[in-house]
PDB file of C-alpha atoms and ligand atoms in Angstrom:
ATOM      1  CA  UNK A   1     -11.181   6.292 -20.514  1.00  0.00           C
ATOM      2  CA  UNK A   2      -9.224   4.041 -18.818  1.00  0.00           C
ATOM      3  CA  UNK A   3      -7.222   3.590 -15.571  1.00  0.00           C
ATOM      4  CA  UNK A   4      -4.002   2.181 -15.126  1.00  0.00           C
ATOM      5  CA  UNK A   5      -2.783   0.568 -11.856  1.00  0.00           C
ATOM      6  CA  UNK A   6       0.780  -0.784 -10.599  1.00  0.00           C
ATOM      7  CA  UNK A   7       1.513  -3.547  -8.369  1.00  0.00           C
ATOM      8  CA  UNK A   8       4.233  -5.504  -7.138  1.00  0.00           C
ATOM      9  CA  UNK A   9       2.299  -8.583  -7.199  1.00  0.00           C
ATOM     10  CA  UNK A  10       3.292 -11.890  -5.884  1.00  0.00           C
ATOM     11  CA  UNK A  11       6.478 -10.504  -5.440  1.00  0.00           C
ATOM     12  CA  UNK A  12       5.551  -8.238  -2.170  1.00  0.00           C
ATOM     13  CA  UNK A  13       5.405  -4.815  -1.605  1.00  0.00           C
ATOM     14  CA  UNK A  14       2.505  -2.243  -1.733  1.00  0.00           C
ATOM     15  CA  UNK A  15       0.236  -1.103  -5.047  1.00  0.00           C
ATOM     16  CA  UNK A  16       1.057   1.953  -6.376  1.00  0.00           C
ATOM     17  CA  UNK A  17      -0.485   3.972  -9.052  1.00  0.00           C
ATOM     18  CA  UNK A  18       1.633   4.759 -12.236  1.00  0.00           C
ATOM     19  CA  UNK A  19       2.327   2.257 -15.188  1.00  0.00           C
ATOM     20  CA  UNK A  20       5.105  -0.210 -15.977  1.00  0.00           C
ATOM     21  CA  UNK A  21       5.462  -3.651 -17.698  1.00  0.00           C
ATOM     22  CA  UNK A  22       4.252  -7.287 -16.302  1.00  0.00           C
ATOM     23  CA  UNK A  23       6.824  -9.813 -15.173  1.00  0.00           C
ATOM     24  CA  UNK A  24       6.324 -13.624 -14.873  1.00  0.00           C
ATOM     25  CA  UNK A  25       4.188 -16.177 -16.584  1.00  0.00           C
ATOM     26  CA  UNK A  26       0.454 -15.371 -17.479  1.00  0.00           C
ATOM     27  CA  UNK A  27      -0.855 -18.457 -15.553  1.00  0.00           C
ATOM     28  CA  UNK A  28       0.584 -17.517 -12.027  1.00  0.00           C
ATOM     29  CA  UNK A  29      -1.951 -17.133  -8.988  1.00  0.00           C
ATOM     30  CA  UNK A  30      -2.398 -13.436  -8.929  1.00  0.00           C
ATOM     31  CA  UNK A  31      -4.306 -13.116 -12.153  1.00  0.00           C
ATOM     32  CA  UNK A  32      -7.677 -13.670 -10.837  1.00  0.00           C
ATOM     33  CA  UNK A  33      -6.815 -10.927  -8.229  1.00  0.00           C
ATOM     34  CA  UNK A  34      -5.387  -8.433 -10.813  1.00  0.00           C
ATOM     35  CA  UNK A  35      -8.332  -8.857 -13.558  1.00  0.00           C
ATOM     36  CA  UNK A  36     -10.913  -8.142 -10.839  1.00  0.00           C
ATOM     37  CA  UNK A  37      -8.716  -4.898  -9.721  1.00  0.00           C
ATOM     38  CA  UNK A  38      -9.448  -4.210 -13.501  1.00  0.00           C
ATOM     39  CA  UNK A  39     -12.877  -4.493 -13.133  1.00  0.00           C
ATOM     40  CA  UNK A  40     -13.042  -2.647 -10.021  1.00  0.00           C
ATOM     41  CA  UNK A  41     -10.962   0.626 -11.676  1.00  0.00           C
ATOM     42  CA  UNK A  42     -12.530   0.172 -14.888  1.00  0.00           C
ATOM     43  CA  UNK A  43     -16.193   0.693 -12.541  1.00  0.00           C
ATOM     44  CA  UNK A  44     -14.989   4.038 -11.090  1.00  0.00           C
ATOM     45  CA  UNK A  45     -15.603   5.184 -14.649  1.00  0.00           C
ATOM     46  CA  UNK A  46     -19.093   4.629 -15.005  1.00  0.00           C
ATOM     47  CA  UNK A  47     -21.358   6.942 -16.843  1.00  0.00           C
ATOM     48  CA  UNK A  48     -18.476   8.659 -18.350  1.00  0.00           C
ATOM     49  CA  UNK A  49     -17.060   6.749 -20.850  1.00  0.00           C
ATOM     50  CA  UNK A  50     -19.955   6.545 -23.588  1.00  0.00           C
ATOM     51  CA  UNK A  51     -19.537   5.713 -26.343  1.00  0.00           C
ATOM     52  CA  UNK A  52     -16.641   3.711 -25.114  1.00  0.00           C
ATOM     53  CA  UNK A  53     -16.686   1.131 -22.559  1.00  0.00           C
ATOM     54  CA  UNK A  54     -15.336   0.872 -19.352  1.00  0.00           C
ATOM     55  CA  UNK A  55     -12.009  -1.179 -19.443  1.00  0.00           C
ATOM     56  CA  UNK A  56      -9.476  -1.065 -16.556  1.00  0.00           C
ATOM     57  CA  UNK A  57      -6.204  -1.879 -16.802  1.00  0.00           C
ATOM     58  CA  UNK A  58      -3.155  -3.008 -14.069  1.00  0.00           C
ATOM     59  CA  UNK A  59       0.302  -3.432 -14.882  1.00  0.00           C
ATOM     60  CA  UNK A  60       2.059  -5.162 -12.342  1.00  0.00           C
ATOM     61  CA  UNK A  61       6.365  -5.340 -12.346  1.00  0.00           C
ATOM     62  CA  UNK A  62       8.215  -6.401  -9.479  1.00  0.00           C
ATOM     63  CA  UNK A  63      10.740  -4.166  -7.778  1.00  0.00           C
ATOM     64  CA  UNK A  64       9.341  -0.915  -8.830  1.00  0.00           C
ATOM     65  CA  UNK A  65      10.043   2.781  -6.705  1.00  0.00           C
ATOM     66  CA  UNK A  66       8.057   3.254  -3.823  1.00  0.00           C
ATOM     67  CA  UNK A  67       4.336   5.246  -3.605  1.00  0.00           C
ATOM     68  CA  UNK A  68       6.434   8.455  -2.928  1.00  0.00           C
ATOM     69  CA  UNK A  69       8.733   7.992  -6.127  1.00  0.00           C
ATOM     70  CA  UNK A  70       5.506   7.153  -8.208  1.00  0.00           C
ATOM     71  CA  UNK A  71       3.425  10.529  -6.544  1.00  0.00           C
ATOM     72  CA  UNK A  72       6.622  13.128  -7.113  1.00  0.00           C
ATOM     73  CA  UNK A  73       6.687  11.821 -10.903  1.00  0.00           C
ATOM     74  CA  UNK A  74       3.352  12.727 -11.509  1.00  0.00           C
ATOM     75  CA  UNK A  75       3.439  15.793  -9.266  1.00  0.00           C
ATOM     76  CA  UNK A  76       6.728  17.168 -11.608  1.00  0.00           C
ATOM     77  CA  UNK A  77       7.503  21.028 -10.618  1.00  0.00           C
ATOM     78  CA  UNK A  78       4.528  21.645  -8.736  1.00  0.00           C
ATOM     79  CA  UNK A  79       6.173  19.908  -5.717  1.00  0.00           C
ATOM     80  CA  UNK A  80       8.686  22.404  -4.891  1.00  0.00           C
ATOM     81  CA  UNK A  81       7.218  24.255  -1.959  1.00  0.00           C
ATOM     82  CA  UNK A  82       4.678  21.804  -1.611  1.00  0.00           C
ATOM     83  CA  UNK A  83       3.266  19.447   0.972  1.00  0.00           C
ATOM     84  CA  UNK A  84       3.358  15.718   0.794  1.00  0.00           C
ATOM     85  CA  UNK A  85       0.950  13.429   2.869  1.00  0.00           C
ATOM     86  CA  UNK A  86       2.150   9.935   3.044  1.00  0.00           C
ATOM     87  CA  UNK A  87       1.170   7.074   5.319  1.00  0.00           C
ATOM     88  CA  UNK A  88       4.119   5.157   6.121  1.00  0.00           C
ATOM     89  CA  UNK A  89       7.756   7.084   6.736  1.00  0.00           C
ATOM     90  CA  UNK A  90       9.754   7.353   3.894  1.00  0.00           C
ATOM     91  CA  UNK A  91      12.412   5.362   3.504  1.00  0.00           C
ATOM     92  CA  UNK A  92      16.417   6.493   3.735  1.00  0.00           C
ATOM     93  CA  UNK A  93      18.418   3.148   2.727  1.00  0.00           C
ATOM     94  CA  UNK A  94      19.458   1.470  -0.521  1.00  0.00           C
ATOM     95  CA  UNK A  95      17.077  -1.440  -0.770  1.00  0.00           C
ATOM     96  CA  UNK A  96      15.467  -3.135  -4.064  1.00  0.00           C
ATOM     97  CA  UNK A  97      14.712   0.251  -4.493  1.00  0.00           C
ATOM     98  CA  UNK A  98      17.082   3.721  -4.124  1.00  0.00           C
ATOM     99  CA  UNK A  99      15.718   5.993  -0.638  1.00  0.00           C
ATOM    100  CA  UNK A 100      12.535   7.763  -1.098  1.00  0.00           C
ATOM    101  CA  UNK A 101      13.866  10.755   1.284  1.00  0.00           C
ATOM    102  CA  UNK A 102      16.282  11.893  -0.999  1.00  0.00           C
ATOM    103  CA  UNK A 103      13.994  12.379  -3.674  1.00  0.00           C
ATOM    104  CA  UNK A 104      11.910  14.271  -1.532  1.00  0.00           C
ATOM    105  CA  UNK A 105      14.538  16.111  -0.952  1.00  0.00           C
ATOM    106  CA  UNK A 106      15.235  16.584  -4.405  1.00  0.00           C
ATOM    107  CA  UNK A 107      11.846  17.769  -5.329  1.00  0.00           C
ATOM    108  CA  UNK A 108      12.192  20.544  -2.956  1.00  0.00           C
ATOM    109  CA  UNK A 109       9.113  19.934  -0.777  1.00  0.00           C
ATOM    110  CA  UNK A 110       8.552  22.132   1.847  1.00  0.00           C
ATOM    111  CA  UNK A 111       6.502  19.934   4.418  1.00  0.00           C
ATOM    112  CA  UNK A 112       6.175  16.238   4.555  1.00  0.00           C
ATOM    113  CA  UNK A 113       3.084  15.211   7.013  1.00  0.00           C
ATOM    114  CA  UNK A 114       3.794  10.975   7.614  1.00  0.00           C
ATOM    115  CA  UNK A 115       0.704   8.792   8.954  1.00  0.00           C
ATOM    116  CA  UNK A 116       3.407   6.543  10.769  1.00  0.00           C
ATOM    117  CA  UNK A 117       7.026   5.696  11.972  1.00  0.00           C
ATOM    118  CA  UNK A 118       8.044   2.651   9.548  1.00  0.00           C
ATOM    119  CA  UNK A 119       8.301  -0.202  11.853  1.00  0.00           C
ATOM    120  CA  UNK A 120      11.067  -1.680   9.650  1.00  0.00           C
ATOM    121  CA  UNK A 121      14.362  -1.138  11.749  1.00  0.00           C
ATOM    122  CA  UNK A 122      15.998  -0.299   8.560  1.00  0.00           C
ATOM    123  CA  UNK A 123      13.986   2.439   8.136  1.00  0.00           C
ATOM    124  CA  UNK A 124      12.377   4.001  11.753  1.00  0.00           C
ATOM    125  CA  UNK A 125      13.069   7.122  12.149  1.00  0.00           C
ATOM    126  CA  UNK A 126      15.739   7.673   9.762  1.00  0.00           C
ATOM    127  CA  UNK A 127      13.523   8.600   6.731  1.00  0.00           C
ATOM    128  CA  UNK A 128      12.168  11.312   8.883  1.00  0.00           C
ATOM    129  CA  UNK A 129      15.423  12.535  10.359  1.00  0.00           C
ATOM    130  CA  UNK A 130      16.806  13.307   7.129  1.00  0.00           C
ATOM    131  CA  UNK A 131      13.992  15.305   5.796  1.00  0.00           C
ATOM    132  CA  UNK A 132      14.448  17.622   8.782  1.00  0.00           C
ATOM    133  CA  UNK A 133      18.196  17.339   7.941  1.00  0.00           C
ATOM    134  CA  UNK A 134      17.385  19.048   4.805  1.00  0.00           C
ATOM    135  CA  UNK A 135      15.468  21.704   6.821  1.00  0.00           C
ATOM    136  CA  UNK A 136      11.923  20.442   5.269  1.00  0.00           C
ATOM    137  CA  UNK A 137       9.223  20.469   7.776  1.00  0.00           C
ATOM    138  CA  UNK A 138       7.933  17.007   9.002  1.00  0.00           C
ATOM    139  CA  UNK A 139       4.909  16.471  10.839  1.00  0.00           C
ATOM    140  CA  UNK A 140       4.541  12.497  12.209  1.00  0.00           C
ATOM    141  CA  UNK A 141       1.221  10.514  13.217  1.00  0.00           C
ATOM    142  CA  UNK A 142      -1.531  12.108  11.207  1.00  0.00           C
ATOM    143  CA  UNK A 143      -4.439   9.528  11.178  1.00  0.00           C
ATOM    144  CA  UNK A 144      -1.585   7.070  12.655  1.00  0.00           C
ATOM    145  CA  UNK A 145      -4.303   4.555  14.040  1.00  0.00           C
ATOM    146  CA  UNK A 146      -5.993   4.234  10.291  1.00  0.00           C
ATOM    147  CA  UNK A 147      -2.464   4.176   9.024  1.00  0.00           C
ATOM    148  CA  UNK A 148      -1.517   1.183  11.143  1.00  0.00           C
ATOM    149  CA  UNK A 149      -4.427  -1.080  10.469  1.00  0.00           C
ATOM    150  CA  UNK A 150      -3.811  -0.603   6.583  1.00  0.00           C
ATOM    151  CA  UNK A 151      -0.412  -2.621   7.140  1.00  0.00           C
ATOM    152  CA  UNK A 152      -1.162  -4.553  10.146  1.00  0.00           C
ATOM    153  CA  UNK A 153       0.236  -7.624   8.510  1.00  0.00           C
ATOM    154  CA  UNK A 154       3.678  -5.782   8.147  1.00  0.00           C
ATOM    155  CA  UNK A 155       3.852  -4.503  11.196  1.00  0.00           C
ATOM    156  CA  UNK A 156       3.191  -7.604  12.757  1.00  0.00           C
ATOM    157  CA  UNK A 157       5.821  -9.266  10.896  1.00  0.00           C
ATOM    158  CA  UNK A 158       8.685  -7.155  11.525  1.00  0.00           C
ATOM    159  CA  UNK A 159       8.217  -6.635  15.039  1.00  0.00           C
ATOM    160  CA  UNK A 160       7.796 -10.454  15.712  1.00  0.00           C
ATOM    161  CA  UNK A 161       9.376 -11.997  12.615  1.00  0.00           C
ATOM    162  CA  UNK A 162       6.017 -14.224  12.657  1.00  0.00           C
ATOM    163  CA  UNK A 163       3.418 -13.973   9.638  1.00  0.00           C
ATOM    164  CA  UNK A 164       0.542 -12.336  10.434  1.00  0.00           C
ATOM    165  CA  UNK A 165      -2.179 -14.967  10.311  1.00  0.00           C
ATOM    166  CA  UNK A 166      -5.993 -14.477  10.737  1.00  0.00           C
ATOM    167  CA  UNK A 167      -8.293 -17.545  11.980  1.00  0.00           C
ATOM    168  CA  UNK A 168     -11.690 -17.363  11.328  1.00  0.00           C
ATOM    169  CA  UNK A 169     -14.323 -19.817  12.335  1.00  0.00           C
ATOM    170  CA  UNK A 170     -18.369 -20.071  12.523  1.00  0.00           C
ATOM    171  CA  UNK A 171     -19.410 -21.250  16.075  1.00  0.00           C
ATOM    172  CA  UNK A 172     -23.161 -21.848  16.824  1.00  0.00           C
ATOM    173  CA  UNK A 173     -24.910 -19.927  19.842  1.00  0.00           C
ATOM    174  CA  UNK A 174     -24.103 -22.945  22.428  1.00  0.00           C
ATOM    175  CA  UNK A 175     -20.417 -23.108  21.132  1.00  0.00           C
ATOM    176  CA  UNK A 176     -20.357 -25.808  18.382  1.00  0.00           C
ATOM    177  CA  UNK A 177     -18.298 -25.706  15.571  1.00  0.00           C
ATOM    178  CA  UNK A 178     -20.685 -25.122  12.408  1.00  0.00           C
ATOM    179  CA  UNK A 179     -19.262 -25.661   8.886  1.00  0.00           C
ATOM    180  CA  UNK A 180     -21.489 -22.832   7.001  1.00  0.00           C
ATOM    181  CA  UNK A 181     -20.692 -19.648   7.268  1.00  0.00           C
ATOM    182  CA  UNK A 182     -23.220 -17.272   9.293  1.00  0.00           C
ATOM    183  CA  UNK A 183     -25.409 -14.321   7.893  1.00  0.00           C
ATOM    184  CA  UNK A 184     -23.797 -10.872   6.564  1.00  0.00           C
ATOM    185  CA  UNK A 185     -20.128 -12.680   6.888  1.00  0.00           C
ATOM    186  CA  UNK A 186     -19.416 -12.410   3.079  1.00  0.00           C
ATOM    187  CA  UNK A 187     -21.009  -8.749   3.069  1.00  0.00           C
ATOM    188  CA  UNK A 188     -19.032  -6.590   1.493  1.00  0.00           C
ATOM    189  CA  UNK A 189     -16.714  -3.486   2.625  1.00  0.00           C
ATOM    190  CA  UNK A 190     -16.443  -5.160   5.933  1.00  0.00           C
ATOM    191  CA  UNK A 191     -13.275  -6.044   7.517  1.00  0.00           C
ATOM    192  CA  UNK A 192     -13.558  -9.728   6.417  1.00  0.00           C
ATOM    193  CA  UNK A 193     -14.179  -9.099   2.811  1.00  0.00           C
ATOM    194  CA  UNK A 194     -10.793  -6.580   2.582  1.00  0.00           C
ATOM    195  CA  UNK A 195      -8.845  -8.752   4.291  1.00  0.00           C
ATOM    196  CA  UNK A 196      -9.951 -11.364   1.581  1.00  0.00           C
ATOM    197  CA  UNK A 197      -9.653  -8.774  -1.035  1.00  0.00           C
ATOM    198  CA  UNK A 198      -5.299  -8.810  -0.478  1.00  0.00           C
ATOM    199  CA  UNK A 199      -3.293 -10.364  -2.794  1.00  0.00           C
TER     200      UNK A 199
HETATM  201  N1  LIG B   1       7.713   4.800   2.432  1.00  0.00           N
HETATM  202  C1  LIG B   1       7.544   3.963   1.765  1.00  0.00           C
HETATM  203  N2  LIG B   1       6.840   3.523   0.730  1.00  0.00           N
HETATM  204  C2  LIG B   1       6.964   2.565  -0.110  1.00  0.00           C
HETATM  205  O1  LIG B   1       5.660   2.661  -1.157  1.00  0.00           O
HETATM  206  C3  LIG B   1       7.131   1.625   0.100  1.00  0.00           C
HETATM  207  N3  LIG B   1       7.286   0.405  -0.421  1.00  0.00           N
HETATM  208  C4  LIG B   1       8.194   1.501   1.634  1.00  0.00           C
HETATM  209  N4  LIG B   1       8.784   0.217   2.229  1.00  0.00           N
HETATM  210  C5  LIG B   1       9.355   0.156   3.155  1.00  0.00           C
HETATM  211  O2  LIG B   1      10.520  -0.096   2.579  1.00  0.00           O
HETATM  212  C6  LIG B   1      11.160  -1.469   2.712  1.00  0.00           C
HETATM  213  C7  LIG B   1      11.615  -2.062   1.417  1.00  0.00           C
HETATM  214  O3  LIG B   1      12.420  -1.082   0.743  1.00  0.00           O
HETATM  215  P1  LIG B   1      12.969  -1.551  -0.781  1.00  0.00           P
HETATM  216  O4  LIG B   1      11.578  -2.017  -1.684  1.00  0.00           O
HETATM  217  O5  LIG B   1      13.638  -3.084  -0.489  1.00  0.00           O
HETATM  218  O6  LIG B   1      13.631  -0.523  -1.427  1.00  0.00           O
HETATM  219  C8  LIG B   1      10.018  -1.891   3.211  1.00  0.00           C
HETATM  220  O7  LIG B   1      10.084  -3.072   4.237  1.00  0.00           O
HETATM  221  C9  LIG B   1       9.313  -0.961   4.051  1.00  0.00           C
HETATM  222  O8  LIG B   1      10.009  -0.661   5.519  1.00  0.00           O
HETATM  223  N5  LIG B   1       7.851   2.813   2.460  1.00  0.00           N
END
């Protein structure tokens, strides 16, 4: 059993599940990140692959369609009259890729449930409007805080024009900077380790 995933790598954008082909040189600094992702994905198949080994495969190419497009491709005809859930408002502009809203309208979805409005001024509320104009029921704000936390760096950049910076330091109990990490800070699954896992 193999699991594949596509990302837009060092060129920015979200990581999406699908397939494609890798672009760029093999020695770039994202290689370690994507190989760790291969291992992480392969581990999901633990106990299910015998006699084959667990194998993870990640395929990366810049300028790929948005998550909604991949999901609708996978769904095929099943999407007709279905409800789509998406953590960020579908876009309604021609950027590096065509508008997701158009693809959603063509798929004849009945309803779209959106986590949060896109803070990108090119998108903000236009995607929702386009879907509603096409007669699709739209719900906005489901698990909004969770969706916002997922892309807090993107939101910050959009709202301020500045990069999102995380400062981490260790202080002793009497306020002196320490040159070593405290106990538990490298524990997996916490906020810090999630930040470190990002490309
Ligand atoms: N809804 C949604 N799904 C995705 O998968 C996305 N990557 C985005 N991104 C939004 O669209 C802007 C980029 O558009 P292009 O990739 O240039 O076409 C990005 O800034 C986000 O606002 N949205």
